[in-house]
Amino acid sequence: MRILGIESSCDETGLAIFDSQQGLLGHTLYSQVDTHLQYGGVVPELAARNHITKILPLLEKLLLETQCLPADITGIAYTRGPGLIGALLVGAAFAKSLALAWGIPSIGIHHMEGHLLAPMLEDPAPAFPFVALLVSGGHTMLVEVTHLGHYRILGESLDDAAGEAFDKTAKLLGLPYPGGPALAALADSGDPGRFRFPRPLTDKPNLNFSFSGLKTHTFNTILRSKPLSPELTADIASAFQEAVVDTLLIKCKLALKQTQHSRLVVAGGVGANQRLRYKLAVWQQESGLELFFPRLEFCTDNGAMIAYAGFQRFKAGFDDEATIEARARWPLDSLPDFSEG
Ligand code: KG4
Ligand code: ZN
């Protein structure tokens, strides 16, 4: 089996080819950062138009780099949702048309299943069962994964996702889009001990998250601290990052305790955060926890995770009907179990 994966749910066009024998053959990505920079965030209509212009040249590049011919591809996986509807439709229509032209099946993949399975592309890959911390721009959730396709949501964000909180707080601090990585870079140069920000919901026994209050707390600190020197800005960024990272860590510990699992998988854009990785690594050394991350470039949106999830779903016997469908909203725990393929 040789699967072409196509990701277009937000501001990155990602394509990849996964082979059942040889693993990942190659991947290619176009990031729309320059397009959205002047607006301070993703403009959905521009994102969709940008996917249209980039998707075919990226496919040609990928086929050339991997030395694959269209005839070598046995199936196409694309992100069906959740995400920006116009952006999703570009990938879905492209994938479906290509599948029809090439006479091969296609399958729509849940974006968060893609993130969740991304660590499977690494060596060693996590064995089942495990708990997954999914931290992206749109979602923050803890998921118990007993086998492929069986995703029990243990807790999730009640308001802003962790990545969203990073992005919005970055804006408050006057940092450019994309805010998350910019805030993280600034935070790493600050003093995390100058301010102590709240760790929301960590006094509760549930596994939910809430980051919007932390964002407001940061905003109030900014107002009280004006005029902001570069040093003060870095210290506030650092206190914010520390609060998010500690909160995620506390909830991960609780999730493992409650489920009695000893494996943790961390995926999604915020999984690229170095402070989070550092604190998880310290915990791993102290506790014997088995910890898995995708490589940095597969934490954020990419085609490889979609190709891999597609490979697993095709292998289990799934494929799409002839309709073109994209879903802006799509609960992860409504996916069919792999045994139903
Ligand atoms: O998974 P992803 O690429 O897209 C979504 O599915 O949302 O995640 C993007 C999110 C953004 O909110 C971005 O600011 C955040 O991940 N992010 C980071 C870092 N790199 C990306 N947040 C904190 N630290 C980082 N190093
Ligand atoms: Zn994502």
CSV table of C-alpha atoms and ligand atoms in Angstrom, one decimal:
chain,number,residue,atom,x,y,z
A,1,MET,CA,0.0,0.0,0.0
A,2,ARG,CA,1.3,3.5,-0.8
A,3,ILE,CA,-0.8,6.4,0.5
A,4,LEU,CA,-0.8,10.0,-0.5
A,5,GLY,CA,-1.8,12.3,2.4
A,6,ILE,CA,-3.2,15.8,2.0
A,7,GLU,CA,-3.6,18.3,4.9
A,8,SER,CA,-5.3,21.6,4.3
A,9,SER,CA,-7.4,22.3,7.4
A,10,CYS,CA,-5.9,25.7,8.3
A,11,ASP,CA,-2.8,27.7,7.1
A,12,GLU,CA,-0.5,24.9,6.0
A,13,THR,CA,-0.6,22.9,2.8
A,14,GLY,CA,1.0,19.5,3.6
A,15,LEU,CA,1.5,16.5,1.4
A,16,ALA,CA,3.2,13.2,2.1
A,17,ILE,CA,3.6,9.7,0.8
A,18,PHE,CA,3.6,6.7,3.3
A,19,ASP,CA,4.5,3.2,2.1
A,20,SER,CA,3.4,0.2,4.1
A,21,GLN,CA,6.8,-1.5,3.6
A,22,GLN,CA,9.2,1.4,3.6
A,23,GLY,CA,7.5,3.9,5.9
A,24,LEU,CA,7.4,7.6,5.1
A,25,LEU,CA,8.8,8.2,1.6
A,26,GLY,CA,8.7,12.0,1.7
A,27,HIS,CA,6.7,15.0,2.7
A,28,THR,CA,6.4,18.6,1.6
A,29,LEU,CA,4.8,21.6,3.2
A,30,TYR,CA,3.9,25.2,2.4
A,31,SER,CA,3.3,27.5,5.3
A,32,GLN,CA,1.1,30.5,4.7
A,33,VAL,CA,2.7,32.7,7.4
A,34,ASP,CA,3.6,35.5,5.0
A,35,THR,CA,0.0,35.6,3.7
A,36,HIS,CA,-1.6,36.1,7.1
A,37,LEU,CA,1.2,38.1,8.9
A,38,GLN,CA,-0.2,41.5,8.0
A,39,TYR,CA,-3.6,40.6,9.4
A,40,GLY,CA,-2.3,39.3,12.7
A,41,GLY,CA,-4.1,35.9,12.3
A,42,VAL,CA,-5.4,33.4,9.8
A,43,VAL,CA,-7.9,34.9,7.2
A,44,PRO,CA,-10.0,31.9,6.2
A,45,GLU,CA,-10.8,33.0,2.7
A,46,LEU,CA,-7.1,33.8,1.9
A,47,ALA,CA,-6.1,30.4,3.4
A,48,ALA,CA,-8.5,28.6,1.0
A,49,ARG,CA,-7.3,30.6,-2.0
A,50,ASN,CA,-3.7,29.9,-1.1
A,51,HIS,CA,-4.3,26.1,-0.8
A,52,ILE,CA,-5.7,26.2,-4.3
A,53,THR,CA,-2.5,27.7,-5.8
A,54,LYS,CA,-0.1,25.6,-3.8
A,55,ILE,CA,-1.6,22.1,-3.7
A,56,LEU,CA,-0.8,21.0,-7.3
A,57,PRO,CA,2.8,22.3,-7.4
A,58,LEU,CA,3.4,20.6,-4.0
A,59,LEU,CA,2.1,17.3,-5.4
A,60,GLU,CA,4.4,17.6,-8.4
A,61,LYS,CA,7.4,18.4,-6.1
A,62,LEU,CA,6.6,15.4,-3.8
A,63,LEU,CA,6.3,12.9,-6.7
A,64,LEU,CA,9.6,14.1,-8.1
A,65,GLU,CA,11.4,14.0,-4.7
A,66,THR,CA,10.1,10.5,-3.9
A,67,GLN,CA,10.5,9.2,-7.4
A,68,CYS,CA,6.9,8.0,-7.3
A,69,LEU,CA,4.6,7.8,-10.3
A,70,PRO,CA,0.8,8.3,-9.9
A,71,ALA,CA,0.5,4.6,-10.8
A,72,ASP,CA,2.4,3.8,-7.6
A,73,ILE,CA,-0.1,5.5,-5.3
A,74,THR,CA,-2.8,3.1,-4.1
A,75,GLY,CA,-5.0,5.4,-2.0
A,76,ILE,CA,-5.4,9.1,-1.0
A,77,ALA,CA,-6.1,10.3,2.5
A,78,TYR,CA,-7.1,13.9,3.1
A,79,THR,CA,-8.2,15.9,6.1
A,80,ARG,CA,-11.9,16.0,6.2
A,81,GLY,CA,-12.2,18.1,9.4
A,82,PRO,CA,-12.3,19.8,11.8
A,83,GLY,CA,-10.9,23.0,10.5
A,84,LEU,CA,-11.7,26.0,8.2
A,85,ILE,CA,-14.4,24.9,5.8
A,86,GLY,CA,-13.1,26.6,2.7
A,87,ALA,CA,-9.6,25.3,3.4
A,88,LEU,CA,-10.9,21.8,4.0
A,89,LEU,CA,-12.9,21.8,0.8
A,90,VAL,CA,-9.9,22.6,-1.3
A,91,GLY,CA,-8.1,19.5,0.0
A,92,ALA,CA,-11.2,17.3,-0.1
A,93,ALA,CA,-12.1,18.3,-3.7
A,94,PHE,CA,-8.5,17.9,-4.8
A,95,ALA,CA,-8.1,14.5,-3.2
A,96,LYS,CA,-11.4,13.2,-4.5
A,97,SER,CA,-10.8,14.4,-8.1
A,98,LEU,CA,-7.3,12.9,-8.1
A,99,ALA,CA,-8.7,9.6,-6.7
A,100,LEU,CA,-11.3,9.5,-9.4
A,101,ALA,CA,-8.8,10.3,-12.1
A,102,TRP,CA,-6.3,7.7,-10.9
A,103,GLY,CA,-9.0,5.1,-10.2
A,104,ILE,CA,-8.0,4.6,-6.6
A,105,PRO,CA,-9.9,5.0,-3.3
A,106,SER,CA,-9.9,8.0,-1.0
A,107,ILE,CA,-10.6,8.5,2.7
A,108,GLY,CA,-11.4,11.5,4.8
A,109,ILE,CA,-9.3,11.7,8.0
A,110,HIS,CA,-10.0,13.4,11.3
A,111,HIS,CA,-7.3,16.1,11.8
A,112,MET,CA,-6.9,15.2,15.5
A,113,GLU,CA,-6.6,11.5,14.7
A,114,GLY,CA,-3.8,12.6,12.4
A,115,HIS,CA,-2.1,14.5,15.2
A,116,LEU,CA,-2.7,11.7,17.7
A,117,LEU,CA,-1.1,9.1,15.4
A,118,ALA,CA,1.9,11.3,14.3
A,119,PRO,CA,4.2,9.8,17.0
A,120,MET,CA,3.7,6.4,15.3
A,121,LEU,CA,6.0,7.7,12.5
A,122,GLU,CA,8.9,7.7,15.0
A,123,ASP,CA,11.1,4.9,16.3
A,124,PRO,CA,10.3,3.6,18.8
A,125,ALA,CA,6.6,4.1,18.3
A,126,PRO,CA,4.3,4.0,21.3
A,127,ALA,CA,2.5,0.7,22.0
A,128,PHE,CA,-1.1,0.6,23.1
A,129,PRO,CA,-2.7,1.6,25.5
A,130,PHE,CA,-1.6,5.1,26.1
A,131,VAL,CA,-2.9,8.5,27.1
A,132,ALA,CA,-2.6,11.3,24.5
A,133,LEU,CA,-2.3,15.0,25.3
A,134,LEU,CA,-3.4,16.7,22.1
A,135,VAL,CA,-2.5,20.4,22.2
A,136,SER,CA,-3.1,22.4,19.1
A,137,GLY,CA,-4.4,25.8,18.1
A,138,GLY,CA,-8.0,24.5,18.0
A,139,HIS,CA,-8.0,21.7,20.6
A,140,THR,CA,-6.7,20.8,24.0
A,141,MET,CA,-7.6,17.3,25.1
A,142,LEU,CA,-6.6,14.3,27.0
A,143,VAL,CA,-7.5,11.1,25.3
A,144,GLU,CA,-7.3,7.4,26.4
A,145,VAL,CA,-6.3,5.3,23.4
A,146,THR,CA,-6.7,1.6,24.0
A,147,HIS,CA,-6.4,0.7,20.3
A,148,LEU,CA,-6.5,2.3,16.9
A,149,GLY,CA,-9.7,4.3,16.4
A,150,HIS,CA,-10.9,4.0,20.0
A,151,TYR,CA,-10.5,7.4,21.5
A,152,ARG,CA,-12.1,8.1,24.9
A,153,ILE,CA,-11.9,11.8,25.7
A,154,LEU,CA,-10.9,12.1,29.3
A,155,GLY,CA,-11.0,15.9,29.4
A,156,GLU,CA,-10.8,18.9,27.1
A,157,SER,CA,-10.7,22.7,27.0
A,158,LEU,CA,-13.8,24.4,28.2
A,159,ASP,CA,-12.8,27.6,26.3
A,160,ASP,CA,-9.6,28.6,24.6
A,161,ALA,CA,-7.3,25.8,23.4
A,162,ALA,CA,-3.7,26.0,24.7
A,163,GLY,CA,-2.3,27.1,21.3
A,164,GLU,CA,-5.1,29.7,21.0
A,165,ALA,CA,-4.2,31.0,24.4
A,166,PHE,CA,-0.6,31.3,23.3
A,167,ASP,CA,-1.6,33.1,20.1
A,168,LYS,CA,-4.0,35.5,21.8
A,169,THR,CA,-1.6,36.3,24.7
A,170,ALA,CA,1.2,36.9,22.1
A,171,LYS,CA,-1.0,39.5,20.5
A,172,LEU,CA,-1.6,41.2,23.9
A,173,LEU,CA,2.2,41.3,24.2
A,174,GLY,CA,2.5,42.9,20.8
A,175,LEU,CA,4.1,39.9,19.2
A,176,PRO,CA,3.6,39.1,15.5
A,177,TYR,CA,1.5,36.2,14.1
A,178,PRO,CA,2.1,33.2,14.5
A,179,GLY,CA,2.1,34.1,18.1
A,180,GLY,CA,2.7,30.8,19.8
A,181,PRO,CA,6.3,30.2,18.7
A,182,ALA,CA,7.1,33.9,19.1
A,183,LEU,CA,5.8,34.0,22.7
A,184,ALA,CA,7.7,30.7,23.5
A,185,ALA,CA,10.9,32.2,22.1
A,186,LEU,CA,10.5,35.3,24.2
A,187,ALA,CA,9.5,33.4,27.3
A,188,ASP,CA,12.7,31.3,27.1
A,189,SER,CA,14.7,34.5,27.6
A,190,GLY,CA,12.6,35.7,30.5
A,191,ASP,CA,12.5,35.0,34.2
A,192,PRO,CA,9.7,32.5,34.9
A,193,GLY,CA,9.8,33.3,38.7
A,194,ARG,CA,9.2,37.1,38.6
A,195,PHE,CA,5.4,36.7,38.3
A,196,ARG,CA,3.3,33.6,39.4
A,197,PHE,CA,0.2,33.1,37.2
A,198,PRO,CA,-2.6,30.8,38.1
A,199,ARG,CA,-2.7,27.2,37.0
A,200,PRO,CA,-6.4,27.0,36.0
A,201,LEU,CA,-8.6,24.1,37.2
A,202,THR,CA,-5.6,22.2,38.7
A,203,ASP,CA,-7.4,22.2,42.1
A,204,LYS,CA,-10.2,20.2,40.5
A,205,PRO,CA,-10.2,16.4,40.2
A,206,ASN,CA,-11.4,16.5,36.5
A,207,LEU,CA,-9.3,16.5,33.4
A,208,ASN,CA,-10.7,19.6,31.8
A,209,PHE,CA,-8.7,22.8,30.9
A,210,SER,CA,-9.6,26.5,30.8
A,211,PHE,CA,-7.1,29.0,29.6
A,212,SER,CA,-9.2,32.1,28.9
A,213,GLY,CA,-8.9,33.3,32.5
A,214,LEU,CA,-5.1,32.9,32.3
A,215,LYS,CA,-5.2,35.1,29.2
A,216,THR,CA,-7.2,37.8,31.1
A,217,HIS,CA,-4.8,37.5,34.1
A,218,THR,CA,-1.9,38.1,31.7
A,219,PHE,CA,-3.7,41.1,30.2
A,220,ASN,CA,-4.3,42.6,33.7
A,221,THR,CA,-0.6,42.1,34.5
A,222,ILE,CA,0.3,43.9,31.3
A,223,LEU,CA,-1.9,46.8,32.1
A,224,ARG,CA,-0.5,47.1,35.6
A,225,SER,CA,3.1,46.9,34.4
A,226,LYS,CA,3.0,49.6,31.8
A,227,PRO,CA,5.2,50.9,30.3
A,228,LEU,CA,6.6,47.5,29.4
A,229,SER,CA,10.3,47.2,29.0
A,230,PRO,CA,11.6,44.3,26.9
A,231,GLU,CA,12.7,42.6,30.0
A,232,LEU,CA,9.3,42.9,31.7
A,233,THR,CA,7.6,41.6,28.5
A,234,ALA,CA,9.9,38.6,28.5
A,235,ASP,CA,9.1,37.9,32.2
A,236,ILE,CA,5.4,38.1,31.6
A,237,ALA,CA,5.7,35.8,28.6
A,238,SER,CA,7.7,33.4,30.7
A,239,ALA,CA,5.2,33.4,33.6
A,240,PHE,CA,2.4,32.7,31.1
A,241,GLN,CA,4.3,29.9,29.4
A,242,GLU,CA,5.2,28.4,32.8
A,243,ALA,CA,1.5,28.5,33.9
A,244,VAL,CA,0.3,26.7,30.7
A,245,VAL,CA,3.1,24.1,30.8
A,246,ASP,CA,2.5,23.4,34.6
A,247,THR,CA,-1.2,23.1,34.0
A,248,LEU,CA,-0.7,20.6,31.2
A,249,LEU,CA,1.7,18.6,33.2
A,250,ILE,CA,-0.5,18.4,36.3
A,251,LYS,CA,-3.5,17.2,34.2
A,252,CYS,CA,-1.3,14.6,32.4
A,253,LYS,CA,-0.1,13.2,35.7
A,254,LEU,CA,-3.7,13.0,36.9
A,255,ALA,CA,-4.8,11.4,33.7
A,256,LEU,CA,-2.2,8.7,34.0
A,257,LYS,CA,-3.1,8.1,37.6
A,258,GLN,CA,-6.8,7.9,36.9
A,259,THR,CA,-6.4,5.5,33.9
A,260,GLN,CA,-3.4,3.5,35.4
A,261,HIS,CA,-1.5,3.9,32.1
A,262,SER,CA,2.2,4.5,32.0
A,263,ARG,CA,2.6,5.8,28.5
A,264,LEU,CA,2.0,9.4,27.4
A,265,VAL,CA,1.9,10.6,23.8
A,266,VAL,CA,2.1,14.4,23.3
A,267,ALA,CA,1.1,15.8,19.9
A,268,GLY,CA,-0.2,19.0,18.2
A,269,GLY,CA,1.5,22.3,17.6
A,270,VAL,CA,2.0,23.2,21.3
A,271,GLY,CA,3.9,19.8,21.6
A,272,ALA,CA,6.7,21.7,19.8
A,273,ASN,CA,7.1,23.9,22.9
A,274,GLN,CA,10.6,23.4,24.4
A,275,ARG,CA,9.6,24.2,27.9
A,276,LEU,CA,6.8,21.6,27.8
A,277,ARG,CA,9.2,19.1,26.4
A,278,TYR,CA,11.8,19.9,29.0
A,279,LYS,CA,9.4,19.6,32.0
A,280,LEU,CA,7.9,16.4,30.6
A,281,ALA,CA,11.4,14.9,30.2
A,282,VAL,CA,12.2,15.8,33.9
A,283,TRP,CA,9.1,14.0,34.9
A,284,GLN,CA,9.9,11.1,32.7
A,285,GLN,CA,13.3,10.7,34.4
A,286,GLU,CA,11.8,10.9,37.9
A,287,SER,CA,8.9,8.5,37.2
A,288,GLY,CA,9.8,6.0,34.6
A,289,LEU,CA,7.0,7.2,32.5
A,290,GLU,CA,7.2,6.2,28.8
A,291,LEU,CA,7.0,9.4,26.8
A,292,PHE,CA,6.5,9.9,23.0
A,293,PHE,CA,6.5,12.9,20.8
A,294,PRO,CA,6.5,13.3,17.0
A,295,ARG,CA,9.6,15.1,15.7
A,296,LEU,CA,9.1,18.9,15.8
A,297,GLU,CA,8.0,19.3,12.2
A,298,PHE,CA,5.3,16.7,12.7
A,299,CYS,CA,3.9,18.4,15.9
A,300,THR,CA,2.4,21.2,13.8
A,301,ASP,CA,0.2,20.5,10.8
A,302,ASN,CA,1.7,18.3,8.1
A,303,GLY,CA,0.7,15.8,5.4
A,304,ALA,CA,2.7,12.8,6.9
A,305,MET,CA,0.3,12.4,9.8
A,306,ILE,CA,-2.7,12.3,7.4
A,307,ALA,CA,-0.9,9.8,5.1
A,308,TYR,CA,-0.2,7.6,8.1
A,309,ALA,CA,-3.7,7.7,9.6
A,310,GLY,CA,-5.0,7.1,6.0
A,311,PHE,CA,-2.8,4.0,5.7
A,312,GLN,CA,-4.1,2.6,9.0
A,313,ARG,CA,-7.7,3.3,8.1
A,314,PHE,CA,-7.3,1.7,4.6
A,315,LYS,CA,-5.6,-1.3,6.2
A,316,ALA,CA,-8.6,-1.7,8.5
A,317,GLY,CA,-10.9,-1.7,5.5
A,318,PHE,CA,-12.3,1.8,5.5
A,319,ASP,CA,-12.8,4.0,2.5
A,320,ASP,CA,-15.0,7.0,1.4
A,321,GLU,CA,-18.3,7.2,-0.4
A,322,ALA,CA,-18.3,9.1,-3.7
A,323,THR,CA,-19.5,12.4,-2.1
A,324,ILE,CA,-17.2,15.3,-1.3
A,325,GLU,CA,-17.6,16.2,2.3
A,326,ALA,CA,-15.7,18.5,4.8
A,327,ARG,CA,-16.6,19.0,8.4
A,328,ALA,CA,-15.9,22.3,10.2
A,329,ARG,CA,-16.8,20.5,13.5
A,330,TRP,CA,-16.4,16.8,14.1
A,331,PRO,CA,-16.1,15.2,17.6
A,332,LEU,CA,-13.1,12.8,17.8
A,333,ASP,CA,-14.9,10.2,19.9
A,334,SER,CA,-17.6,9.7,17.1
A,335,LEU,CA,-15.1,8.0,14.8
A,336,PRO,CA,-15.7,4.4,13.9
A,337,ASP,CA,-13.6,1.9,15.8
A,338,PHE,CA,-11.0,0.1,13.6
A,339,SER,CA,-12.8,-3.2,14.1
A,340,GLU,CA,-15.8,-1.8,12.2
A,341,GLY,CA,-13.8,-1.2,9.0
B,1,KG4,O1,-1.4,21.6,15.4
B,1,KG4,P1,-1.3,22.9,14.8
B,1,KG4,O2,-0.2,23.2,13.8
B,1,KG4,O3,-2.6,23.4,14.2
B,1,KG4,C1,-3.9,23.2,14.7
B,1,KG4,O4,-4.4,22.1,14.5
B,1,KG4,O5,-4.4,24.1,15.4
B,1,KG4,O6,-1.1,23.9,16.1
B,1,KG4,C2,-0.9,25.3,15.9
B,1,KG4,C3,-0.8,25.9,17.3
B,1,KG4,C4,-0.8,27.4,17.2
B,1,KG4,O7,-1.7,27.9,18.2
B,1,KG4,C5,0.6,27.8,17.6
B,1,KG4,O8,0.7,29.0,18.2
B,1,KG4,C6,1.0,26.7,18.5
B,1,KG4,O9,0.4,25.5,18.0
B,1,KG4,N1,2.4,26.5,18.6
B,1,KG4,C7,3.1,26.7,19.8
B,1,KG4,C8,4.5,26.4,19.5
B,1,KG4,N2,4.6,26.1,18.1
B,1,KG4,C9,3.3,26.1,17.7
B,1,KG4,N3,2.7,27.0,21.0
B,1,KG4,C10,3.7,27.1,21.9
B,1,KG4,N4,5.0,26.9,21.7
B,1,KG4,C11,5.4,26.6,20.5
B,1,KG4,N5,6.7,26.4,20.3
B,2,ZN,ZN,-3.4,20.7,13.7
